[in-house]
Amino acid sequence: MNTSPSPLPNYLAGRWQTGSGPGTLLRDPVLGTELARVSSGGLDLAEGFAFAREQGGRALRAMSYRERAALLAAAVKVLQTHRDAYYEIATANSGTTAKDSAVDIDGGIFTLGYYAKQGKALGDVRFMLDGRPARMGKDPSFQSQHVMVPTHGVALFINAFNFPSWGLWEKAAPALLSGVPVIVKPATATAWLTQRMVQDVIDAGVLPAGALSVVCGSSNGLMDALQPFDVVSFTGSAETAHVIRSHRAVTSESVRVNIEADSLNSALLAPDADADSEVFKLLVSELVREMTVKAGQKCTAIRRIFVPAALYDAAAQTIGAKLAGVTVGNPRNTSVRMGSLVSREQLDAVQAGLAQLRTQSEVLHDGASHALVDADPAIAACVGPTLLGTRQPSDVQMPHEIEVFGPVATLMPYASLDEALKLIRRGQGSLVTSLYCDDPAFIADAALELASMHGRVHAISPDVAATQSGHGNVMPMSLHGGPGRAGGGEELGGLRALNFYHRRCAVQASTAALQRLGASV
Amino acid sequence: MNTSPSPLPNYLAGRWQTGSGPGTLLRDPVLGTELARVSSGGLDLAEGFAFAREQGGRALRAMSYRERAALLAAAVKVLQTHRDAYYEIATANSGTTAKDSAVDIDGGIFTLGYYAKQGKALGDVRFMLDGRPARMGKDPSFQSQHVMVPTHGVALFINAFNFPSWGLWEKAAPALLSGVPVIVKPATATAWLTQRMVQDVIDAGVLPAGALSVVCGSSNGLMDALQPFDVVSFTGSAETAHVIRSHRAVTSESVRVNIEADSLNSALLAPDADADSEVFKLLVSELVREMTVKAGQKCTAIRRIFVPAALYDAAAQTIGAKLAGVTVGNPRNTSVRMGSLVSREQLDAVQAGLAQLRTQSEVLHDGASHALVDADPAIAACVGPTLLGTRQPSDVQMPHEIEVFGPVATLMPYASLDEALKLIRRGQGSLVTSLYCDDPAFIADAALELASMHGRVHAISPDVAATQSGHGNVMPMSLHGGPGRAGGGEELGGLRALNFYHRRCAVQASTAALQRLGASV
């Protein structure tokens, strides 16, 4: 393991380039040691973006979907051979347990592999037909056929610190499959894993020149380098989302933008549940898992739990007791279940957020009661899980507005389903909500009520207790994103992810010409 | 015809409300007379938006697509009974000939009727399944089904002056069909027709309360009234588009936005054409029509014409001769082919734009040479059609950047197809381009090359000379919109238009629950 602050080279314009200046140090969030340095200072971004746009784009677009899918499959093989190194980097730079590192590392590789398979099925074509030809009038000689073609630009990814691997590949897979070159700017705190994965893929020579670039460090100038046919996909805070969407490239040049921001995701226990029911147990175990996986640093984690009013105390007790058993500390100790937050800055932010939430809630389980295992509280960014609660959820605003990006959630009682739906809506749009219920009809009705304010509704019933994919797990076949507060973006969802990287166009022409396009006229 | 400046009432919060203050005068652009006054001063926008969102939204969402389609059909009937009044308003307020008024009035009613038919076929359901269920793993008991549900918000339309009828209905039809209430803010100069059509539909009582509102006059405060689940659709200038996209509602609350801005649409004569060919004639007649319909005030009009270099002089001569025969003036005189621009302000803008373009081009046919019929040049906003040309299209920037929103286009020669494609691309994204060619294979290949920078590619070959729908005509079954400079939006395209008013959500649940949704598990 490298513990001296060596600079991580950026890969841009088809060559490795070290940024100038002191850059920013990456640290081990548990031990406090220095790991590496990143800098994007002095890079010629215009050259790099032009190289990707011209060399990378042309090479990718010359291939069919099947050929590009083969590139993804080749990248999967490269990444698999280096898995051990990625786990070491994750432990050191993200402070995560092996199980949590897997969510990021293996989740990323799995998603890349998923798109390799999906893309293969698209076959040896370079564009997609969108629907069937439509007549423009009574005469069938002139019709309209919509097509989807790759945009002739680059895809810039400005990514979040919590998923340096998955966050790269869940976006890069559909972009590359679409024929669009990728430039990734990982979050600085955990940039190492992203940089290393890109380096391995580049060094293996499986991608055409310009198809994949990485810029670590400051994001200064990246948005300025965008042109009308480029796209930008951002994952992170609402504040940075605002900055990106306010940039001239977006407001004046119609650069397409996808935002996945934080949200106040919820869990809803069905009105007819009781404390001995299977669905109550399912809620408790799902919640405890969601609060502790990656120390709650997941944009999909449950932040608000709504239970029938009569179950508030029982839920508080049962969840609190389970949380009390969670070991917290150095992920290198195998007895530790929950590792570190990503940095001391993040720890400060979590403590500040908790202090705010506590002004409008009671503490049902206090994370401060957890002794740290093999970690110095003065150095490590570790914190125990905290369950808050409020008995008047309609009268308070903070639990519906303030997302503490750590192992923190707020329990709230509801009197009627209508009230529960109103409370969930106060999140102003979320990535995901989960239902705990054994009645398929209730699930279907509630899912439709909740659908317009969520990108995903996840229903857990006893019959799928063993097969359900988890409230917070983002699976590539389902949409990831959500309206309003959640940023309004759409990622994944199987081949739907390709839409963002394609342009739709209506080709109006003679039947003979549309036949040449392959249309079923 | 009303010639005294009476105030046009706004319809908001389910009642007619006259704005305070002097407002803005609407004039006859040919005669200069005052027609009406509009003002949105003093309106309680928050109340009006809440009324639409709550009353209108709830009522519309309670209906099925088939029931909402019946609303559209009923609105069509209402509008058809008042057609004569609309033509009178268009003549007076837009200065258009009857033929040009039809594009707006009958085009709008046709589009509304098209969606009434399409919507009927969607049946008695309140949401749409999006694709089939996808397995989340090997076990089939838990799957993901995507659904499309109407957003629980309002649709705000900020519209352009050139299509007060069609601009309303081409957006309102898919919004209402989706179950989303509409608030329309017409462009002030021609607000009368929009206001009158809304008034007729409201007075006929065919829509539920809150489903349709109209605010005439200033747009102050409209964007401030938007909330996260609302959407806004704008048609107009790149400058206003920038203001809308920079607004907090969009940048911070993820209000979904659709922009259709001006663009430098092109026409491309195939490389193998000669001056005696049928395709040459087709280009000439299509261009002259496009330049003169609505006096060139169409966002889809041809602004740049690319012909093989050898045909530059022949094209200049033939087009110029045809343009010379175009009669310009008062649309009330039946000998007049091309009516007025929409206002003296617009005339000034066209003259200023022409002066700019002339610094980088030669005048092949001068619009100033046209004597006006039954119109006073000191009062009327009439102008003859002008064909400009430049022999060095790669060396100049203005013809690719400056859109003169009137009867003005620039002829340019190209040496190779590759050069022509590069020149077209300098428009930085357009709504539409048209190809003039008799070879289906060439059309298919060129269409694919042009697709990524256009919302629509329109190919005219001799076999479809009589059936082709026209370069500039926006048909409801085809996408309307374009990347980059054209705003990046998507409208129409058949049922694709409904996407903007729906939210996509992945429902992950047991097979039993998905069956309740109607999924084919």
mmCIF file of N, CA and C in Angstrom, chain A residues 105-204:
data_model
loop_
_atom_site.group_PDB
_atom_site.id
_atom_site.type_symbol
_atom_site.label_atom_id
_atom_site.label_comp_id
_atom_site.label_asym_id
_atom_site.label_seq_id
_atom_site.Cartn_x
_atom_site.Cartn_y
_atom_site.Cartn_z
ATOM 1 N N ILE A 105 -17.167 -1.771 -5.767
ATOM 2 C CA ILE A 105 -16.246 -2.377 -6.748
ATOM 3 C C ILE A 105 -16.949 -3.444 -7.581
ATOM 4 N N ASP A 106 -17.503 -4.458 -6.918
ATOM 5 C CA ASP A 106 -18.159 -5.519 -7.675
ATOM 6 C C ASP A 106 -19.457 -5.023 -8.298
ATOM 7 N N GLY A 107 -20.116 -4.079 -7.611
ATOM 8 C CA GLY A 107 -21.322 -3.488 -8.194
ATOM 9 C C GLY A 107 -21.003 -2.779 -9.501
ATOM 10 N N GLY A 108 -19.882 -2.082 -9.539
ATOM 11 C CA GLY A 108 -19.479 -1.385 -10.760
ATOM 12 C C GLY A 108 -19.151 -2.349 -11.884
ATOM 13 N N ILE A 109 -18.385 -3.397 -11.541
ATOM 14 C CA ILE A 109 -17.999 -4.377 -12.567
ATOM 15 C C ILE A 109 -19.229 -5.135 -13.065
ATOM 16 N N PHE A 110 -20.143 -5.451 -12.149
ATOM 17 C CA PHE A 110 -21.381 -6.151 -12.530
ATOM 18 C C PHE A 110 -22.194 -5.307 -13.515
ATOM 19 N N THR A 111 -22.288 -4.016 -13.224
ATOM 20 C CA THR A 111 -23.073 -3.135 -14.088
ATOM 21 C C THR A 111 -22.446 -3.023 -15.474
ATOM 22 N N LEU A 112 -21.120 -2.951 -15.504
ATOM 23 C CA LEU A 112 -20.408 -2.918 -16.789
ATOM 24 C C LEU A 112 -20.686 -4.200 -17.565
ATOM 25 N N GLY A 113 -20.647 -5.321 -16.864
ATOM 26 C CA GLY A 113 -20.919 -6.611 -17.501
ATOM 27 C C GLY A 113 -22.359 -6.714 -17.988
ATOM 28 N N TYR A 114 -23.273 -6.138 -17.207
ATOM 29 C CA TYR A 114 -24.688 -6.149 -17.607
ATOM 30 C C TYR A 114 -24.846 -5.441 -18.953
ATOM 31 N N TYR A 115 -24.209 -4.283 -19.106
ATOM 32 C CA TYR A 115 -24.348 -3.544 -20.374
ATOM 33 C C TYR A 115 -23.597 -4.222 -21.521
ATOM 34 N N ALA A 116 -22.526 -4.950 -21.179
ATOM 35 C CA ALA A 116 -21.853 -5.731 -22.226
ATOM 36 C C ALA A 116 -22.832 -6.740 -22.814
ATOM 37 N N LYS A 117 -23.610 -7.387 -21.948
ATOM 38 C CA LYS A 117 -24.595 -8.374 -22.411
ATOM 39 C C LYS A 117 -25.739 -7.716 -23.174
ATOM 40 N N GLN A 118 -26.283 -6.640 -22.599
ATOM 41 C CA GLN A 118 -27.398 -5.951 -23.247
ATOM 42 C C GLN A 118 -26.980 -5.416 -24.617
ATOM 43 N N GLY A 119 -25.764 -4.892 -24.682
ATOM 44 C CA GLY A 119 -25.288 -4.285 -25.920
ATOM 45 C C GLY A 119 -25.066 -5.312 -27.010
ATOM 46 N N LYS A 120 -24.599 -6.483 -26.619
ATOM 47 C CA LYS A 120 -24.377 -7.559 -27.591
ATOM 48 C C LYS A 120 -25.672 -7.873 -28.331
ATOM 49 N N ALA A 121 -26.771 -7.829 -27.586
ATOM 50 C CA ALA A 121 -28.070 -8.169 -28.176
ATOM 51 C C ALA A 121 -28.549 -7.107 -29.170
ATOM 52 N N LEU A 122 -27.942 -5.911 -29.116
ATOM 53 C CA LEU A 122 -28.352 -4.864 -30.059
ATOM 54 C C LEU A 122 -27.813 -5.128 -31.469
ATOM 55 N N GLY A 123 -26.770 -5.955 -31.521
ATOM 56 C CA GLY A 123 -26.320 -6.414 -32.833
ATOM 57 C C GLY A 123 -25.382 -5.477 -33.562
ATOM 58 N N ASP A 124 -25.173 -5.805 -34.826
ATOM 59 C CA ASP A 124 -24.181 -5.085 -35.632
ATOM 60 C C ASP A 124 -24.785 -3.898 -36.350
ATOM 61 N N VAL A 125 -25.344 -2.984 -35.599
ATOM 62 C CA VAL A 125 -25.899 -1.761 -36.177
ATOM 63 C C VAL A 125 -25.279 -0.564 -35.475
ATOM 64 N N ARG A 126 -25.363 0.600 -36.096
ATOM 65 C CA ARG A 126 -24.717 1.800 -35.566
ATOM 66 C C ARG A 126 -25.717 2.854 -35.120
ATOM 67 N N PHE A 127 -26.993 2.532 -35.252
ATOM 68 C CA PHE A 127 -28.035 3.435 -34.745
ATOM 69 C C PHE A 127 -29.241 2.577 -34.415
ATOM 70 N N MET A 128 -30.207 3.160 -33.747
ATOM 71 C CA MET A 128 -31.389 2.403 -33.366
ATOM 72 C C MET A 128 -32.629 3.015 -34.007
ATOM 73 N N LEU A 129 -33.489 2.157 -34.503
ATOM 74 C CA LEU A 129 -34.804 2.614 -34.942
ATOM 75 C C LEU A 129 -35.637 2.865 -33.697
ATOM 76 N N ASP A 130 -36.407 3.937 -33.697
ATOM 77 C CA ASP A 130 -37.261 4.279 -32.554
ATOM 78 C C ASP A 130 -38.715 4.194 -33.029
ATOM 79 N N GLY A 131 -39.342 3.092 -32.737
ATOM 80 C CA GLY A 131 -40.722 2.898 -33.187
ATOM 81 C C GLY A 131 -40.790 2.527 -34.659
ATOM 82 N N ARG A 132 -41.995 2.528 -35.163
ATOM 83 C CA ARG A 132 -42.234 2.149 -36.548
ATOM 84 C C ARG A 132 -42.539 3.396 -37.377
ATOM 85 N N PRO A 133 -42.493 3.275 -38.710
ATOM 86 C CA PRO A 133 -42.809 4.453 -39.533
ATOM 87 C C PRO A 133 -44.257 4.889 -39.310
ATOM 88 N N ALA A 134 -44.467 6.194 -39.355
ATOM 89 C CA ALA A 134 -45.824 6.733 -39.218
ATOM 90 C C ALA A 134 -46.183 7.451 -40.512
ATOM 91 N N ARG A 135 -47.394 7.213 -40.997
ATOM 92 C CA ARG A 135 -47.830 7.925 -42.194
ATOM 93 C C ARG A 135 -48.033 9.402 -41.876
ATOM 94 N N MET A 136 -47.703 10.244 -42.851
ATOM 95 C CA MET A 136 -47.871 11.676 -42.660
ATOM 96 C C MET A 136 -49.255 12.120 -43.152
ATOM 97 N N GLY A 137 -49.889 11.282 -43.901
ATOM 98 C CA GLY A 137 -51.213 11.587 -44.423
ATOM 99 C C GLY A 137 -51.835 10.293 -44.906
ATOM 100 N N LYS A 138 -52.808 10.402 -45.768
ATOM 101 C CA LYS A 138 -53.473 9.187 -46.232
ATOM 102 C C LYS A 138 -52.565 8.387 -47.147
ATOM 103 N N ASP A 139 -51.739 9.103 -47.944
ATOM 104 C CA ASP A 139 -50.865 8.441 -48.902
ATOM 105 C C ASP A 139 -49.684 7.805 -48.179
ATOM 106 N N PRO A 140 -49.413 6.524 -48.449
ATOM 107 C CA PRO A 140 -48.333 5.845 -47.719
ATOM 108 C C PRO A 140 -46.949 6.060 -48.324
ATOM 109 N N SER A 141 -46.833 6.879 -49.379
ATOM 110 C CA SER A 141 -45.523 6.982 -50.036
ATOM 111 C C SER A 141 -44.526 7.821 -49.253
ATOM 112 N N PHE A 142 -45.022 8.640 -48.309
ATOM 113 C CA PHE A 142 -44.135 9.519 -47.542
ATOM 114 C C PHE A 142 -44.419 9.291 -46.061
ATOM 115 N N GLN A 143 -43.386 8.907 -45.305
ATOM 116 C CA GLN A 143 -43.614 8.559 -43.913
ATOM 117 C C GLN A 143 -42.507 9.120 -43.014
ATOM 118 N N SER A 144 -42.734 8.978 -41.722
ATOM 119 C CA SER A 144 -41.772 9.459 -40.738
ATOM 120 C C SER A 144 -41.255 8.285 -39.908
ATOM 121 N N GLN A 145 -39.956 8.131 -39.875
ATOM 122 C CA GLN A 145 -39.329 7.089 -39.054
ATOM 123 C C GLN A 145 -38.378 7.763 -38.072
ATOM 124 N N HIS A 146 -38.604 7.575 -36.781
ATOM 125 C CA HIS A 146 -37.681 8.137 -35.785
ATOM 126 C C HIS A 146 -36.467 7.220 -35.621
ATOM 127 N N VAL A 147 -35.322 7.852 -35.477
ATOM 128 C CA VAL A 147 -34.088 7.097 -35.219
ATOM 129 C C VAL A 147 -33.403 7.673 -33.992
ATOM 130 N N MET A 148 -32.572 6.850 -33.351
ATOM 131 C CA MET A 148 -31.721 7.308 -32.252
ATOM 132 C C MET A 148 -30.284 7.119 -32.711
ATOM 133 N N VAL A 149 -29.525 8.227 -32.717
ATOM 134 C CA VAL A 149 -28.123 8.162 -33.139
ATOM 135 C C VAL A 149 -27.264 8.740 -32.028
ATOM 136 N N PRO A 150 -26.027 8.236 -31.881
ATOM 137 C CA PRO A 150 -25.167 8.764 -30.817
ATOM 138 C C PRO A 150 -24.883 10.250 -31.011
ATOM 139 N N THR A 151 -24.882 11.016 -29.927
ATOM 140 C CA THR A 151 -24.526 12.419 -30.043
ATOM 141 C C THR A 151 -23.042 12.526 -30.387
ATOM 142 N N HIS A 152 -22.693 13.514 -31.221
ATOM 143 C CA HIS A 152 -21.290 13.689 -31.611
ATOM 144 C C HIS A 152 -20.602 14.596 -30.604
ATOM 145 N N GLY A 153 -20.443 14.109 -29.393
ATOM 146 C CA GLY A 153 -19.800 14.919 -28.365
ATOM 147 C C GLY A 153 -19.204 14.024 -27.303
ATOM 148 N N VAL A 154 -18.749 14.627 -26.219
ATOM 149 C CA VAL A 154 -18.200 13.855 -25.103
ATOM 150 C C VAL A 154 -19.229 13.805 -23.975
ATOM 151 N N ALA A 155 -19.045 12.815 -23.118
ATOM 152 C CA ALA A 155 -19.831 12.723 -21.889
ATOM 153 C C ALA A 155 -18.902 13.044 -20.724
ATOM 154 N N LEU A 156 -19.202 14.154 -20.046
ATOM 155 C CA LEU A 156 -18.420 14.535 -18.870
ATOM 156 C C LEU A 156 -19.151 14.059 -17.624
ATOM 157 N N PHE A 157 -18.460 13.294 -16.780
ATOM 158 C CA PHE A 157 -19.044 12.823 -15.529
ATOM 159 C C PHE A 157 -18.361 13.531 -14.359
ATOM 160 N N ILE A 158 -19.138 14.221 -13.564
ATOM 161 C CA ILE A 158 -18.617 14.820 -12.338
ATOM 162 C C ILE A 158 -19.236 14.008 -11.203
ATOM 163 N N ASN A 159 -18.415 13.208 -10.554
ATOM 164 C CA ASN A 159 -18.942 12.136 -9.721
ATOM 165 C C ASN A 159 -18.830 12.386 -8.221
ATOM 166 N N ALA A 160 -19.524 11.531 -7.471
ATOM 167 C CA ALA A 160 -19.612 11.678 -6.020
ATOM 168 C C ALA A 160 -18.559 10.815 -5.323
ATOM 169 N N PHE A 161 -18.265 11.149 -4.062
ATOM 170 C CA PHE A 161 -17.177 10.463 -3.365
ATOM 171 C C PHE A 161 -17.543 9.065 -2.884
ATOM 172 N N ASN A 162 -18.851 8.776 -2.819
ATOM 173 C CA ASN A 162 -19.231 7.525 -2.163
ATOM 174 C C ASN A 162 -19.150 6.288 -3.049
ATOM 175 N N PHE A 163 -19.120 6.492 -4.363
ATOM 176 C CA PHE A 163 -19.012 5.345 -5.266
ATOM 177 C C PHE A 163 -17.979 5.613 -6.360
ATOM 178 N N PRO A 164 -16.695 5.610 -6.006
ATOM 179 C CA PRO A 164 -15.660 5.899 -7.011
ATOM 180 C C PRO A 164 -15.593 4.857 -8.121
ATOM 181 N N SER A 165 -16.033 3.639 -7.868
ATOM 182 C CA SER A 165 -16.038 2.613 -8.913
ATOM 183 C C SER A 165 -17.400 2.547 -9.603
ATOM 184 N N TRP A 166 -18.428 2.203 -8.847
ATOM 185 C CA TRP A 166 -19.763 2.039 -9.446
ATOM 186 C C TRP A 166 -20.202 3.326 -10.139
ATOM 187 N N GLY A 167 -19.914 4.477 -9.506
ATOM 188 C CA GLY A 167 -20.321 5.763 -10.057
ATOM 189 C C GLY A 167 -19.707 6.024 -11.419
ATOM 190 N N LEU A 168 -18.482 5.501 -11.631
ATOM 191 C CA LEU A 168 -17.864 5.616 -12.953
ATOM 192 C C LEU A 168 -18.530 4.669 -13.948
ATOM 193 N N TRP A 169 -18.620 3.390 -13.569
ATOM 194 C CA TRP A 169 -19.010 2.386 -14.573
ATOM 195 C C TRP A 169 -20.498 2.388 -14.880
ATOM 196 N N GLU A 170 -21.322 2.758 -13.910
ATOM 197 C CA GLU A 170 -22.764 2.783 -14.217
ATOM 198 C C GLU A 170 -23.074 3.878 -15.231
ATOM 199 N N LYS A 171 -22.205 4.894 -15.320
ATOM 200 C CA LYS A 171 -22.395 5.919 -16.343
ATOM 201 C C LYS A 171 -21.592 5.611 -17.610
ATOM 202 N N ALA A 172 -20.352 5.129 -17.416
ATOM 203 C CA ALA A 172 -19.485 4.904 -18.582
ATOM 204 C C ALA A 172 -20.006 3.767 -19.456
ATOM 205 N N ALA A 173 -20.619 2.754 -18.837
ATOM 206 C CA ALA A 173 -21.078 1.604 -19.618
ATOM 207 C C ALA A 173 -22.095 2.030 -20.683
ATOM 208 N N PRO A 174 -23.187 2.707 -20.305
ATOM 209 C CA PRO A 174 -24.135 3.115 -21.362
ATOM 210 C C PRO A 174 -23.564 4.161 -22.313
ATOM 211 N N ALA A 175 -22.655 5.039 -21.826
ATOM 212 C CA ALA A 175 -22.072 6.057 -22.705
ATOM 213 C C ALA A 175 -21.213 5.395 -23.783
ATOM 214 N N LEU A 176 -20.284 4.548 -23.371
ATOM 215 C CA LEU A 176 -19.400 3.888 -24.334
ATOM 216 C C LEU A 176 -20.202 2.981 -25.261
ATOM 217 N N LEU A 177 -21.183 2.286 -24.706
ATOM 218 C CA LEU A 177 -22.029 1.425 -25.536
ATOM 219 C C LEU A 177 -22.764 2.249 -26.594
ATOM 220 N N SER A 178 -23.084 3.499 -26.245
ATOM 221 C CA SER A 178 -23.779 4.384 -27.183
ATOM 222 C C SER A 178 -22.850 4.980 -28.230
ATOM 223 N N GLY A 179 -21.532 4.866 -27.997
ATOM 224 C CA GLY A 179 -20.582 5.447 -28.935
ATOM 225 C C GLY A 179 -20.120 6.831 -28.545
ATOM 226 N N VAL A 180 -20.227 7.150 -27.251
ATOM 227 C CA VAL A 180 -19.870 8.486 -26.769
ATOM 228 C C VAL A 180 -18.676 8.390 -25.810
ATOM 229 N N PRO A 181 -17.579 9.115 -26.119
ATOM 230 C CA PRO A 181 -16.392 9.056 -25.265
ATOM 231 C C PRO A 181 -16.635 9.688 -23.901
ATOM 232 N N VAL A 182 -15.909 9.198 -22.900
ATOM 233 C CA VAL A 182 -16.135 9.565 -21.509
ATOM 234 C C VAL A 182 -14.941 10.318 -20.934
ATOM 235 N N ILE A 183 -15.246 11.408 -20.206
ATOM 236 C CA ILE A 183 -14.234 12.097 -19.396
ATOM 237 C C ILE A 183 -14.766 12.121 -17.978
ATOM 238 N N VAL A 184 -14.079 11.453 -17.054
ATOM 239 C CA VAL A 184 -14.587 11.377 -15.682
ATOM 240 C C VAL A 184 -13.760 12.247 -14.749
ATOM 241 N N LYS A 185 -14.463 13.013 -13.921
ATOM 242 C CA LYS A 185 -13.828 13.806 -12.857
ATOM 243 C C LYS A 185 -14.349 13.234 -11.542
ATOM 244 N N PRO A 186 -13.549 12.345 -10.917
ATOM 245 C CA PRO A 186 -14.017 11.767 -9.658
ATOM 246 C C PRO A 186 -13.972 12.796 -8.540
ATOM 247 N N ALA A 187 -14.794 12.563 -7.510
ATOM 248 C CA ALA A 187 -14.717 13.416 -6.326
ATOM 249 C C ALA A 187 -13.312 13.291 -5.749
ATOM 250 N N THR A 188 -12.742 14.398 -5.318
ATOM 251 C CA THR A 188 -11.344 14.410 -4.910
ATOM 252 C C THR A 188 -11.056 13.455 -3.760
ATOM 253 N N ALA A 189 -11.914 13.424 -2.743
ATOM 254 C CA ALA A 189 -11.615 12.660 -1.523
ATOM 255 C C ALA A 189 -11.288 11.197 -1.806
ATOM 256 N N THR A 190 -11.952 10.602 -2.799
ATOM 257 C CA THR A 190 -11.770 9.173 -3.086
ATOM 258 C C THR A 190 -11.376 8.926 -4.540
ATOM 259 N N ALA A 191 -10.674 9.896 -5.135
ATOM 260 C CA ALA A 191 -10.355 9.837 -6.572
ATOM 261 C C ALA A 191 -9.440 8.670 -6.940
ATOM 262 N N TRP A 192 -8.718 8.179 -5.949
ATOM 263 C CA TRP A 192 -7.702 7.168 -6.245
ATOM 264 C C TRP A 192 -8.266 5.944 -6.958
ATOM 265 N N LEU A 193 -9.375 5.390 -6.448
ATOM 266 C CA LEU A 193 -9.924 4.157 -7.031
ATOM 267 C C LEU A 193 -10.375 4.381 -8.474
ATOM 268 N N THR A 194 -11.043 5.488 -8.722
ATOM 269 C CA THR A 194 -11.456 5.807 -10.097
ATOM 270 C C THR A 194 -10.230 5.888 -11.000
ATOM 271 N N GLN A 195 -9.233 6.649 -10.519
ATOM 272 C CA GLN A 195 -8.030 6.862 -11.326
ATOM 273 C C GLN A 195 -7.358 5.525 -11.637
ATOM 274 N N ARG A 196 -7.294 4.643 -10.610
ATOM 275 C CA ARG A 196 -6.605 3.370 -10.795
ATOM 276 C C ARG A 196 -7.346 2.462 -11.781
ATOM 277 N N MET A 197 -8.659 2.448 -11.676
ATOM 278 C CA MET A 197 -9.441 1.610 -12.599
ATOM 279 C C MET A 197 -9.293 2.090 -14.040
ATOM 280 N N VAL A 198 -9.339 3.411 -14.227
ATOM 281 C CA VAL A 198 -9.139 3.953 -15.577
ATOM 282 C C VAL A 198 -7.747 3.582 -16.068
ATOM 283 N N GLN A 199 -6.757 3.713 -15.187
ATOM 284 C CA GLN A 199 -5.379 3.405 -15.565
ATOM 285 C C GLN A 199 -5.241 1.954 -16.024
ATOM 286 N N ASP A 200 -5.866 1.044 -15.289
ATOM 287 C CA ASP A 200 -5.770 -0.375 -15.651
ATOM 288 C C ASP A 200 -6.397 -0.632 -17.019
ATOM 289 N N VAL A 201 -7.550 -0.002 -17.256
ATOM 290 C CA VAL A 201 -8.239 -0.214 -18.541
ATOM 291 C C VAL A 201 -7.445 0.411 -19.682
ATOM 292 N N ILE A 202 -6.903 1.609 -19.434
ATOM 293 C CA ILE A 202 -6.092 2.263 -20.471
ATOM 294 C C ILE A 202 -4.836 1.444 -20.757
ATOM 295 N N ASP A 203 -4.161 1.042 -19.683
ATOM 296 C CA ASP A 203 -2.907 0.303 -19.870
ATOM 297 C C ASP A 203 -3.132 -1.023 -20.602
ATOM 298 N N ALA A 204 -4.308 -1.596 -20.409
ATOM 299 C CA ALA A 204 -4.599 -2.871 -21.084
ATOM 300 C C ALA A 204 -4.877 -2.672 -22.570
#
